[in-house]
Backbone as ProteinMPNN parsed JSONL, in Angstrom:
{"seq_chain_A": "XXXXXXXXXXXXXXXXXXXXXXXXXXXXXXXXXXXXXXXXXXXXXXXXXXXXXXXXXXXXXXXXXXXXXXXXXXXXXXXXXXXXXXXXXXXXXXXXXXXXXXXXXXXXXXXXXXXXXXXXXXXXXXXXXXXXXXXXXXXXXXXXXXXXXXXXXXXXXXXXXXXXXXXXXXXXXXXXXXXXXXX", "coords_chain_A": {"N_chain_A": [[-6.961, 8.816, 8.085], [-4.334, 8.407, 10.411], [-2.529, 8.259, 12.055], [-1.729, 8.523, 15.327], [-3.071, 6.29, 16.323], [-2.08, 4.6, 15.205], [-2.8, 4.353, 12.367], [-2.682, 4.019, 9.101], [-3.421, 5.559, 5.651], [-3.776, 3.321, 2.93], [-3.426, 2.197, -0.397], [-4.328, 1.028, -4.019], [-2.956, 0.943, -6.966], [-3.996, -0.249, -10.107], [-1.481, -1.02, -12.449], [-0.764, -2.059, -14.996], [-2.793, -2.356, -17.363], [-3.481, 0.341, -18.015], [-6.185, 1.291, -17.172], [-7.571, 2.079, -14.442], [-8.295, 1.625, -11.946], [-8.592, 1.402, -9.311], [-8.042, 0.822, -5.488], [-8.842, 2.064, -2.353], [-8.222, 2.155, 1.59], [-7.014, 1.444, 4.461], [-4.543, 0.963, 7.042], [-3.729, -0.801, 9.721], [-1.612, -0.942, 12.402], [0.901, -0.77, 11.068], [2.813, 1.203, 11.735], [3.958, 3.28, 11.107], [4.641, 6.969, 10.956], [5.3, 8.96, 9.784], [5.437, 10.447, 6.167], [5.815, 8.22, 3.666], [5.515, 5.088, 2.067], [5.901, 3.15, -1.139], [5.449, 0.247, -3.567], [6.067, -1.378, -6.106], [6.394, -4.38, -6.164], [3.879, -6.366, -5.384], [2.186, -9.069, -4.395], [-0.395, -10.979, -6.069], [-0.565, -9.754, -8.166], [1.019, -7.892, -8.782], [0.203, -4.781, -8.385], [0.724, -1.053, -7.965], [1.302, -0.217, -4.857], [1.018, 1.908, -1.752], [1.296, 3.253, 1.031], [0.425, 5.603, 3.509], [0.61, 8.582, 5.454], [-0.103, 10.907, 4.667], [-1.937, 12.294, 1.87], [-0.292, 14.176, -0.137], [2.43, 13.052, -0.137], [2.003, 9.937, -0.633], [1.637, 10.614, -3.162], [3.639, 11.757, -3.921], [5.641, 9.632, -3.32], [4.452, 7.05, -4.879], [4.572, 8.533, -7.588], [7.183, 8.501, -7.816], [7.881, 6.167, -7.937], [6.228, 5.385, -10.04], [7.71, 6.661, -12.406], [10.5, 5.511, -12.212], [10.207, 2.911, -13.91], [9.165, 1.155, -12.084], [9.379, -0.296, -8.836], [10.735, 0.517, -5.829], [10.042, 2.971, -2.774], [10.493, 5.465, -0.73], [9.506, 8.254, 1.059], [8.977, 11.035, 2.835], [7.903, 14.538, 3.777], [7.272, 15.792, 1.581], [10.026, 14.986, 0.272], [11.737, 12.466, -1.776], [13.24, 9.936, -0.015], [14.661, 7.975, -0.549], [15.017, 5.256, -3.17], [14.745, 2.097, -4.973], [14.849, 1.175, -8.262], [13.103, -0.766, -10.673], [13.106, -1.509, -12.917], [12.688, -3.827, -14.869], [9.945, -5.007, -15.483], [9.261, -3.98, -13.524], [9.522, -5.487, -11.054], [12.557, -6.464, -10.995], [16.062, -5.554, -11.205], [18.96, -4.45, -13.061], [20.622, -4.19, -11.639], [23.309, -5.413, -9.281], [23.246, -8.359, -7.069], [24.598, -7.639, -4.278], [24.457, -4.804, -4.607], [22.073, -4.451, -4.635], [21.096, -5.857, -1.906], [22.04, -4.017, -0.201], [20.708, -1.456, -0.983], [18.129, -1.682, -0.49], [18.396, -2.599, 2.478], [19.063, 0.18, 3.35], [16.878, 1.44, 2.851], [14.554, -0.075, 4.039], [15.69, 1.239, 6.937], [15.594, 3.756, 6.356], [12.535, 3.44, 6.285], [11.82, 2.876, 9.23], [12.607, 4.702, 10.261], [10.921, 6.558, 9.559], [8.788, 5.359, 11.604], [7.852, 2.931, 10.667], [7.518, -0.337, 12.706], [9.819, -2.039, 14.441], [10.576, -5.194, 13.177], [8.731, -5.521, 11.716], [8.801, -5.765, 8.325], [9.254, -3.406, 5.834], [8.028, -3.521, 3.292], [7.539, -6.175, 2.1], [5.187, -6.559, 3.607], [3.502, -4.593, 2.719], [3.664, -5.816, 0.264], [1.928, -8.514, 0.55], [-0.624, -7.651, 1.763], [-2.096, -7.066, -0.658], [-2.652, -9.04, -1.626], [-4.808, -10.976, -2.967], [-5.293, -13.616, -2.176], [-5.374, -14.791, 0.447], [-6.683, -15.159, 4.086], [-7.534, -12.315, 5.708], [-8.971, -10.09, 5.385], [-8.465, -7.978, 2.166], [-6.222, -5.491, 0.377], [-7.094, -4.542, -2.795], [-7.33, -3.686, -6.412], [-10.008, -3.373, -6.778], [-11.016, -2.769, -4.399], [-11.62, -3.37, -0.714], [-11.301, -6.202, 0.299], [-12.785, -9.025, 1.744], [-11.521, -12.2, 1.743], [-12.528, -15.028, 2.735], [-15.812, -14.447, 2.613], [-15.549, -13.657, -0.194], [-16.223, -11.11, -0.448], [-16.986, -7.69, -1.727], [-16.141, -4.911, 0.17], [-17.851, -2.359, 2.019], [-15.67, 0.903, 2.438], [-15.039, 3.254, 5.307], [-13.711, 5.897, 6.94], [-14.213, 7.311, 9.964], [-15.038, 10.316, 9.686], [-14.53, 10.665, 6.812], [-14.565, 9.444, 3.51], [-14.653, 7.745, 0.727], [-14.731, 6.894, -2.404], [-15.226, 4.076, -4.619], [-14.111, 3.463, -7.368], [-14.324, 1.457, -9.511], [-16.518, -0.35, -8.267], [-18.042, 1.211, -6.419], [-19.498, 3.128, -3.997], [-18.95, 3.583, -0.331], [-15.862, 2.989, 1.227], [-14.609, 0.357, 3.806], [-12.349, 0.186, 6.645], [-10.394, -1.77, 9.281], [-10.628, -0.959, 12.662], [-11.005, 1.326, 15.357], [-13.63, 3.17, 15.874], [-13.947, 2.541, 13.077], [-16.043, 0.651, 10.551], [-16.653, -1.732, 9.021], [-19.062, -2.625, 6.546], [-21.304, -4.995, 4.869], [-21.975, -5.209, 1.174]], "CA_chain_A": [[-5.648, 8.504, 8.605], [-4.844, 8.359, 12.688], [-1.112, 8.112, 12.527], [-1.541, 8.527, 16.83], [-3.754, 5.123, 16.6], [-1.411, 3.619, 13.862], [-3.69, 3.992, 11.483], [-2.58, 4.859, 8.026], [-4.113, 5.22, 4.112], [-3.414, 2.528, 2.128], [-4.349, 2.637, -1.664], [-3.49, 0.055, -4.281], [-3.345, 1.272, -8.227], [-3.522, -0.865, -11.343], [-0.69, -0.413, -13.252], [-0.879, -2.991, -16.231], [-3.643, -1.998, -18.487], [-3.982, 1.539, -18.042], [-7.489, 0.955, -16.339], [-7.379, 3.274, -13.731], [-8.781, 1.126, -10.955], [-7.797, 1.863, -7.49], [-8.601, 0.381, -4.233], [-7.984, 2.992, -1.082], [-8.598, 1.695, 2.709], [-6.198, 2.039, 5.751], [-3.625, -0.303, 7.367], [-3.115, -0.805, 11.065], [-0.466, -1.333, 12.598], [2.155, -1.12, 10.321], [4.01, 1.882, 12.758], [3.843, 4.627, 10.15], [3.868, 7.693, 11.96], [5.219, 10.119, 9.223], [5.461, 9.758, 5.048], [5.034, 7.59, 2.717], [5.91, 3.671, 1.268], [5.265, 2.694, -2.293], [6.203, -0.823, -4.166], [5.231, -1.949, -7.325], [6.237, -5.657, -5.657], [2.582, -6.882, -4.356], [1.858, -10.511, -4.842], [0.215, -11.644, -6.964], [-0.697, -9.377, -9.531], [2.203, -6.891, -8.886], [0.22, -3.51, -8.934], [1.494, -0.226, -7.166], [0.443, -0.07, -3.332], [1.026, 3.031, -1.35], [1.402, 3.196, 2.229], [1.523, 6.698, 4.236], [0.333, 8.925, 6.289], [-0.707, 12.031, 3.848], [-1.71, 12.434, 0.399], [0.933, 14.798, -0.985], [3.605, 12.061, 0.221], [1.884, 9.524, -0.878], [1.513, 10.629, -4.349], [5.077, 11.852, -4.459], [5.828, 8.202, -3.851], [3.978, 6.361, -6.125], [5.183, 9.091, -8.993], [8.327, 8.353, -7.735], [7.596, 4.469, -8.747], [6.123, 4.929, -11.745], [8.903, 7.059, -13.584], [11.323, 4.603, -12.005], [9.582, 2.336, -14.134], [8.835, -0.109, -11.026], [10.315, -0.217, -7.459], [10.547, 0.722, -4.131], [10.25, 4.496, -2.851], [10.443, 5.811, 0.911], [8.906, 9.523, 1.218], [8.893, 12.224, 4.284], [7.34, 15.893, 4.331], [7.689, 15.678, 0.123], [11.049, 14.771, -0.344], [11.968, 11.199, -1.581], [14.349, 10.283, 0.637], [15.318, 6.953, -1.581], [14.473, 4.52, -4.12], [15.054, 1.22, -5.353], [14.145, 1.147, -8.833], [13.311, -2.524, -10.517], [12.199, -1.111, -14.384], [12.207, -4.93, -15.289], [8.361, -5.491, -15.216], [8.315, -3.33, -11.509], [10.155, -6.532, -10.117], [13.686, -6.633, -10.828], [16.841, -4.735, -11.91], [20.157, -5.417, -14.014], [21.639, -4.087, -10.598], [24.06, -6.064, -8.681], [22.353, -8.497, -6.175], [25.036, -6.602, -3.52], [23.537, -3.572, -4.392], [20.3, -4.636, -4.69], [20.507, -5.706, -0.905], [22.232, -2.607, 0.416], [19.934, -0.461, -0.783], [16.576, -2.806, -0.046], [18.741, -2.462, 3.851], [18.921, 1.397, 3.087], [15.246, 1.653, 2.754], [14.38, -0.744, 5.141], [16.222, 1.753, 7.879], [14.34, 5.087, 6.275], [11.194, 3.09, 6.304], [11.984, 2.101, 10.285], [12.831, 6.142, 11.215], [9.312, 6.881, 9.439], [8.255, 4.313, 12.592], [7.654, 1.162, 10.398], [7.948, -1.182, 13.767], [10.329, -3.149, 14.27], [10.054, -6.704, 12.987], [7.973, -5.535, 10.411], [9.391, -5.331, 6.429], [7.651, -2.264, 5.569], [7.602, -3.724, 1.854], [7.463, -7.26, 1.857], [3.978, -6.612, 4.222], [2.419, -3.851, 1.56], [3.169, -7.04, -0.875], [1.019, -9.994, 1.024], [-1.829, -6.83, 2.233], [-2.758, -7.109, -1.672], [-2.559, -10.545, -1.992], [-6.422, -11.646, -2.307], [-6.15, -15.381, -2.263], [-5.088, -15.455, 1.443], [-7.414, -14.594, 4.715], [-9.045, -12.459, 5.838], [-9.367, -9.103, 4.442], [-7.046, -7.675, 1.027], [-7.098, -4.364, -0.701], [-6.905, -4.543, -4.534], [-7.388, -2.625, -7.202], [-11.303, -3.168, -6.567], [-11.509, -2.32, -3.185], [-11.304, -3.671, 0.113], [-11.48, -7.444, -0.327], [-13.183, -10.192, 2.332], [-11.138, -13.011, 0.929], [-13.173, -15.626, 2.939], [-16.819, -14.652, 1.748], [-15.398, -13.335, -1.662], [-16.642, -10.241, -1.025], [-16.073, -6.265, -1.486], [-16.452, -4.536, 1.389], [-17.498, -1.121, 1.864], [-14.875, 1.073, 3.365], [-14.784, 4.599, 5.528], [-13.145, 5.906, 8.327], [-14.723, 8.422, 10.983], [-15.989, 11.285, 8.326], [-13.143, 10.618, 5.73], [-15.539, 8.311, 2.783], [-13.776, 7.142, -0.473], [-15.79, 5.73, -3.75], [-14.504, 2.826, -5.642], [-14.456, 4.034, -9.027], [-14.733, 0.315, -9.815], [-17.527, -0.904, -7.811], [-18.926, 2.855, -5.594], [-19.639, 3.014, -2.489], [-17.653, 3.762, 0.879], [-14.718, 2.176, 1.482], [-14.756, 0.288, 5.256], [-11.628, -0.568, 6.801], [-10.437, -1.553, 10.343], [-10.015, -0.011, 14.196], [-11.624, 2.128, 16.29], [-14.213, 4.371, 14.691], [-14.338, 2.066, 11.694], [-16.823, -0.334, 10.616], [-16.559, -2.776, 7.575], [-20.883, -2.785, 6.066], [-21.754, -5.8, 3.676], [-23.204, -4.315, 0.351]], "C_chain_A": [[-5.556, 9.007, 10.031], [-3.308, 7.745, 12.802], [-1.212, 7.747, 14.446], [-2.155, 7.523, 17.199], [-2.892, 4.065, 15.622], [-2.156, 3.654, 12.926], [-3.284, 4.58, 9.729], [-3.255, 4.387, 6.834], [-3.294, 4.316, 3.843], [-3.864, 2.708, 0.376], [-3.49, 1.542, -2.882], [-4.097, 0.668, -6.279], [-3.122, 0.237, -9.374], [-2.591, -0.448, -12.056], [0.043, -1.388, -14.801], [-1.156, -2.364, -17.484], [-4.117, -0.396, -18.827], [-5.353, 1.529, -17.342], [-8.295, 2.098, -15.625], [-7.967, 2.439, -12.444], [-7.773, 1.272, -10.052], [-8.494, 1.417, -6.631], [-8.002, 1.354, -3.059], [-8.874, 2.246, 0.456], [-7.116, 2.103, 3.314], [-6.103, 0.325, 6.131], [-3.42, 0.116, 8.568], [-2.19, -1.504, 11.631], [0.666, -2.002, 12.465], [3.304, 0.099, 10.563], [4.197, 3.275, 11.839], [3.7, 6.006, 10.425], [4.357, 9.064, 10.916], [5.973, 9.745, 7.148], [4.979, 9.089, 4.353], [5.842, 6.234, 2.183], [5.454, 3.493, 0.178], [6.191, 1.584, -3.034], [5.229, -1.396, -5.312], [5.557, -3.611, -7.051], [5.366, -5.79, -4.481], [1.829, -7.724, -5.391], [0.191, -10.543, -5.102], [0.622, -10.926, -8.692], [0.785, -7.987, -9.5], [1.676, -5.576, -9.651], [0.75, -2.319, -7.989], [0.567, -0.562, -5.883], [1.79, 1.206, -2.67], [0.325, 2.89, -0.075], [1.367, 5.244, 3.098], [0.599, 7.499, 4.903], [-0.079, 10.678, 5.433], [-0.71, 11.842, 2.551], [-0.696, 12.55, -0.449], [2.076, 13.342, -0.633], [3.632, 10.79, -0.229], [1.82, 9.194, -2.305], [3.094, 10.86, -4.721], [6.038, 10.098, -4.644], [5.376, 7.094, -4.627], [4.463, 7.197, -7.439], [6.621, 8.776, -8.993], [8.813, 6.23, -8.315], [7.852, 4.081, -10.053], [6.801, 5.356, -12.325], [10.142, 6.133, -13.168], [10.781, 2.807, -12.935], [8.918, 0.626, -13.423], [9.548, -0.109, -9.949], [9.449, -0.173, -6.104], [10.452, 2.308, -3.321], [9.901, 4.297, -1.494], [10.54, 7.543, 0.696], [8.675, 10.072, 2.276], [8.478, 13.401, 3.726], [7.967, 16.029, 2.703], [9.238, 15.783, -0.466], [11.367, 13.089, -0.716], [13.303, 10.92, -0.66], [14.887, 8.369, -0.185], [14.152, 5.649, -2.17], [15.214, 3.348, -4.622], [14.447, 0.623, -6.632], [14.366, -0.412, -9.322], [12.543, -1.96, -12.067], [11.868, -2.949, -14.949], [10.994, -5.593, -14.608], [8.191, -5.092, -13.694], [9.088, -4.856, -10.612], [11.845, -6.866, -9.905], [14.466, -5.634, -11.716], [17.92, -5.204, -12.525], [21.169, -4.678, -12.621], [21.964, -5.34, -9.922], [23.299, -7.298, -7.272], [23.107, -7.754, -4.72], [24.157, -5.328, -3.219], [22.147, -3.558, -3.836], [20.432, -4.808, -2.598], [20.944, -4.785, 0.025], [21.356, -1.654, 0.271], [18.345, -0.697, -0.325], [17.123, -2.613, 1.779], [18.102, -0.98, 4.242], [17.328, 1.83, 3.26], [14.484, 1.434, 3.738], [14.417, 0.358, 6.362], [15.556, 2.833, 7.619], [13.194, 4.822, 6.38], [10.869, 3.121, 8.064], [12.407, 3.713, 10.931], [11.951, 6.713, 10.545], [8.562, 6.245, 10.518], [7.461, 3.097, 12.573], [8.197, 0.481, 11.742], [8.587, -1.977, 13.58], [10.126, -4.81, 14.366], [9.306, -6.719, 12.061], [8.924, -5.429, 9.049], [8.532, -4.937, 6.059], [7.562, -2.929, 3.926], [6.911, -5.166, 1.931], [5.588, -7.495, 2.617], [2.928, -5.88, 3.165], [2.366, -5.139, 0.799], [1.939, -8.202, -0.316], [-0.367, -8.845, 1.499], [-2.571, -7.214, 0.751], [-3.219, -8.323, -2.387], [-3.679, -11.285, -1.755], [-6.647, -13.193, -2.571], [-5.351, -15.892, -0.515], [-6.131, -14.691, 2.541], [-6.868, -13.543, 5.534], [-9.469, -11.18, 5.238], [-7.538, -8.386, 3.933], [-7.458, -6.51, 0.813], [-6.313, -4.856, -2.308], [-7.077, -3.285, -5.062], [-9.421, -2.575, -7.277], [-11.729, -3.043, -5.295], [-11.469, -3.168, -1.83], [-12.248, -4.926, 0.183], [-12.008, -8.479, 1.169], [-12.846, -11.252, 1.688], [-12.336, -14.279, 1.413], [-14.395, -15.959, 2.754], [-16.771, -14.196, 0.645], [-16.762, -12.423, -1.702], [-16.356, -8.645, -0.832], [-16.726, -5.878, -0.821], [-16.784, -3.26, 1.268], [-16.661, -0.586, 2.76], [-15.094, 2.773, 4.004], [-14.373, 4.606, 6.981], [-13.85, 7.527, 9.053], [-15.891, 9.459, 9.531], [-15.501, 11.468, 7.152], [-14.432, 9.096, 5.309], [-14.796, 8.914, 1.372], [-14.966, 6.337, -1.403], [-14.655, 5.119, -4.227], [-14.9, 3.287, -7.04], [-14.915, 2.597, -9.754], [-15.92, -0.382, -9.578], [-19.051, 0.32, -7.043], [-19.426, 2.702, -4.444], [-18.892, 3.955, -1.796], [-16.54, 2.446, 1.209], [-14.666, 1.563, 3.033], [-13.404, -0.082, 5.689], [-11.919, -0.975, 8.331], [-9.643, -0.945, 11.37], [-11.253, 0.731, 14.623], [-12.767, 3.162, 15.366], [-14.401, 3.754, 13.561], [-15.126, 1.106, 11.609], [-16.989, -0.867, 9.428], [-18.545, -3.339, 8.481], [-20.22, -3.984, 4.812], [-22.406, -5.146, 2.988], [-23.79, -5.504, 0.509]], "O_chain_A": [[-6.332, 9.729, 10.657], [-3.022, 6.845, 13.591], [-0.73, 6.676, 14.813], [-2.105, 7.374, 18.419], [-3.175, 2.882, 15.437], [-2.198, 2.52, 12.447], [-3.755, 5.653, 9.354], [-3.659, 3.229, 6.726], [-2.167, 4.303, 4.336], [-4.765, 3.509, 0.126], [-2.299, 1.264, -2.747], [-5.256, 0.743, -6.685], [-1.955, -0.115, -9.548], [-2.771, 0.706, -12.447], [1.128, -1.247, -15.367], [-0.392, -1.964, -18.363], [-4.92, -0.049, -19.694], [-5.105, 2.404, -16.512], [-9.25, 2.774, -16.008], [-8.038, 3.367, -11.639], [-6.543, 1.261, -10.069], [-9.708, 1.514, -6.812], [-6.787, 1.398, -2.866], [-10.041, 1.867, 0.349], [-6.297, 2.86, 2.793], [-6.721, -0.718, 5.916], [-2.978, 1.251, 8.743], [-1.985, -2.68, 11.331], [1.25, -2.946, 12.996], [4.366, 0.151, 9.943], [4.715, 4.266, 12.355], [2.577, 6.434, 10.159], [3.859, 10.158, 11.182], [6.856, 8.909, 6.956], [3.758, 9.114, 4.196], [6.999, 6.489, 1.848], [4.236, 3.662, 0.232], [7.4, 1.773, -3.171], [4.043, -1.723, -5.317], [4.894, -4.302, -7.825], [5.584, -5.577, -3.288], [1.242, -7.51, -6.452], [-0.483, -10.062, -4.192], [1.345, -11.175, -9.657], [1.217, -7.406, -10.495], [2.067, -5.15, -10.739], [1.345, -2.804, -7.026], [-0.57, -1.034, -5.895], [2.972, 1.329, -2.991], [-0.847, 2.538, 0.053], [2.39, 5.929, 3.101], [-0.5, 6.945, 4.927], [-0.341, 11.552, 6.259], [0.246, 11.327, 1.972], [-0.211, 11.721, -1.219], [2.204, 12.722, -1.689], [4.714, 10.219, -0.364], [1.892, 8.056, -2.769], [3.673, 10.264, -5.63], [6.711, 9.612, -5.553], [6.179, 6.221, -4.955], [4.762, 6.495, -8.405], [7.255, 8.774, -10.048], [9.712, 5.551, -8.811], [8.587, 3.393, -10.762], [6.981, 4.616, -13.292], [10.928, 6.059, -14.113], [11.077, 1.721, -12.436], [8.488, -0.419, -13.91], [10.716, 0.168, -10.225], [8.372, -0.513, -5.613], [11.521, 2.792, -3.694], [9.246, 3.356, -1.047], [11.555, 8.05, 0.219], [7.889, 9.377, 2.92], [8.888, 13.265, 2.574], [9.146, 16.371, 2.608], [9.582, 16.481, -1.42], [11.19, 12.371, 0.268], [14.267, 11.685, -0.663], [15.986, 8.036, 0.257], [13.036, 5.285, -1.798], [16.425, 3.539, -4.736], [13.637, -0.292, -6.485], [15.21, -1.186, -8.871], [11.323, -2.096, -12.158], [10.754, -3.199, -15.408], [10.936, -6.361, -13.647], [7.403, -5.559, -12.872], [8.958, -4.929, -9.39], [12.314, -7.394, -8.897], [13.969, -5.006, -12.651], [17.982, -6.43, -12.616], [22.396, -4.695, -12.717], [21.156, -6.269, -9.897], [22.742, -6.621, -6.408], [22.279, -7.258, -3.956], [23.504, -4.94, -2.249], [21.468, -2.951, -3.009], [19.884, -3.919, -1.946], [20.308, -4.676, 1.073], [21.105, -0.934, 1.237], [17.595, 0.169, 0.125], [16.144, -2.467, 2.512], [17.155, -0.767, 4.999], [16.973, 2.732, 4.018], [13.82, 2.284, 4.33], [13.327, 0.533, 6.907], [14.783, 3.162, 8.519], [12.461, 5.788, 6.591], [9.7, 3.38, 8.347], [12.494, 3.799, 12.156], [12.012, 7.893, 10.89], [7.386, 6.6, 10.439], [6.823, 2.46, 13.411], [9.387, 0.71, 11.959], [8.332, -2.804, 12.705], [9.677, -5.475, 15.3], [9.076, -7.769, 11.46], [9.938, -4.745, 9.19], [7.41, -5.402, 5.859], [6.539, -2.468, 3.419], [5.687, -5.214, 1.809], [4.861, -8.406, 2.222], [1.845, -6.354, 2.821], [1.264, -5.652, 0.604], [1.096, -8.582, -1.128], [-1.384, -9.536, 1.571], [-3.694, -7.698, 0.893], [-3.92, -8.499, -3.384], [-3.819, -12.05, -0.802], [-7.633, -13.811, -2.971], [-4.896, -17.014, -0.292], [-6.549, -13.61, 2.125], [-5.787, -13.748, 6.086], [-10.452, -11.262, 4.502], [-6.428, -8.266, 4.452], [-8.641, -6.185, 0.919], [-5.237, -5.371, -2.613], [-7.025, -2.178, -4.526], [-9.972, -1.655, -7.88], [-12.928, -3.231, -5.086], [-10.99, -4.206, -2.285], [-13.478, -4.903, 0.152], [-10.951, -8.58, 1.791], [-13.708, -11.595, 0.879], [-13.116, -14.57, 0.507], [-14.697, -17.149, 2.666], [-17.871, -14.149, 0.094], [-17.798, -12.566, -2.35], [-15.606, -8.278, 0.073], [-17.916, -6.191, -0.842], [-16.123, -2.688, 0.401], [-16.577, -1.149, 3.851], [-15.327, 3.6, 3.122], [-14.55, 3.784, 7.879], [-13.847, 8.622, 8.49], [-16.915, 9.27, 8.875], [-15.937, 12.352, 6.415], [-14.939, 8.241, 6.035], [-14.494, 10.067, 1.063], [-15.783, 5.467, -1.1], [-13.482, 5.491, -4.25], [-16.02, 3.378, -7.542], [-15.853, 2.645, -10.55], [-16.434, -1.012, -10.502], [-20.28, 0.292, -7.1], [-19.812, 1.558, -4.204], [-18.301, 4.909, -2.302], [-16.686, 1.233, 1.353], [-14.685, 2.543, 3.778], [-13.051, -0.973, 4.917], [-13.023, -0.792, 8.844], [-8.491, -0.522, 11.272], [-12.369, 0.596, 14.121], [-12.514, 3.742, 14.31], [-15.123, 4.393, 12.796], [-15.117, 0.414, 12.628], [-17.686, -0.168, 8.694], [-19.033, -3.798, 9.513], [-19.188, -3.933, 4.144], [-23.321, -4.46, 3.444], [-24.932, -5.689, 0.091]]}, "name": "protein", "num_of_chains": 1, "seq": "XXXXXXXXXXXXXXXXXXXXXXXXXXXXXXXXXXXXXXXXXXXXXXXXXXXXXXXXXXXXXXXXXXXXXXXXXXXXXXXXXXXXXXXXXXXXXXXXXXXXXXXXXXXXXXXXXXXXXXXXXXXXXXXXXXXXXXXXXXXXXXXXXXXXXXXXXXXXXXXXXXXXXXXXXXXXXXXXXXXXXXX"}
């Protein structure tokens, strides 16, 4: 992670089958300069993804997900600072659609004084990052995806190296210092 290059972890967990598969790589410039994003809405398969800029923050938001039994979570220096939970299948709630888009605003605006850039939708972007049937590179729950030659990539950044519990390796993403290897 390289918050001062934009550079933050990304990490994307199955949350279906119990499994345990995880995909971790890094997202540039998506403005992230302190915290954490997590949404269990990411097209197609709708598993958690996790956005942020440290571990601890990152995990507090994804736990903050999963006991919400599905949502939206915005995380700083381990406090949640709000949530939009969606327990129906991680996608929707029996809340109000009012509500629903006040607090989806709400979020939006804590996501955007973490230094999500403007013009970005810090969620609606984690959703299409996981989304491996469009180009050019996805993360999944198997690892950092080349949609175009349908294939997994290895990923690592500077001296920071990640295994795929699914596949093993290094993880490659991109920027400066990084270099996406063909196995």
């Amino acid at each position: 992670m390289d918050p001062a290059r934009d550079i933050v972890k990304l990490a994307v967990f199955e949350r279906h089958k119990g499994t345990g598969h995880k995909g971790v790589g890094f997202l540039g410039g998506y403005g992230l300069k302190a915290g954490a994003v997590a949404t269990s809405v990411a097209h197609d398969s709708h598993n958690l993804i996790v956005a942020g800029v440290s571990d601890s923050d990152m995990a507090l938001a994804a736990e903050a997900v999963r006991k919400a039994e599905g949502g939206i979570a915005v995380v700083k220096g381990g406090t949640l600072l709000g949530i939009l939970p969606l327990p129906i299948g991680g996608l929707m709630t029996p809340m109000t659609a009012q509500a629903v888009d006040e607090k989806l605003e709400e979020l939006k605006r804590l996501a955007a004084g973490l230094g999500v850039r403007e013009g970005i939708d810090p969620f609606m972007t984690l959703a299409f990052v996981s989304l491996p049937v469009i180009p050019a590179l996805r993360l999944n729950t198997c690892g950092l995806i080349d949609v175009e030659r349908q294939e997994i990539l290895e990923v690592s950044f500077g001296e920071t190296q990640f295994r795929n519990e699914k596949v093993g390796g290094k993880l490659y993403g991109s920027g400066e210092n990084i270099s996406p290897e063909r196995k």
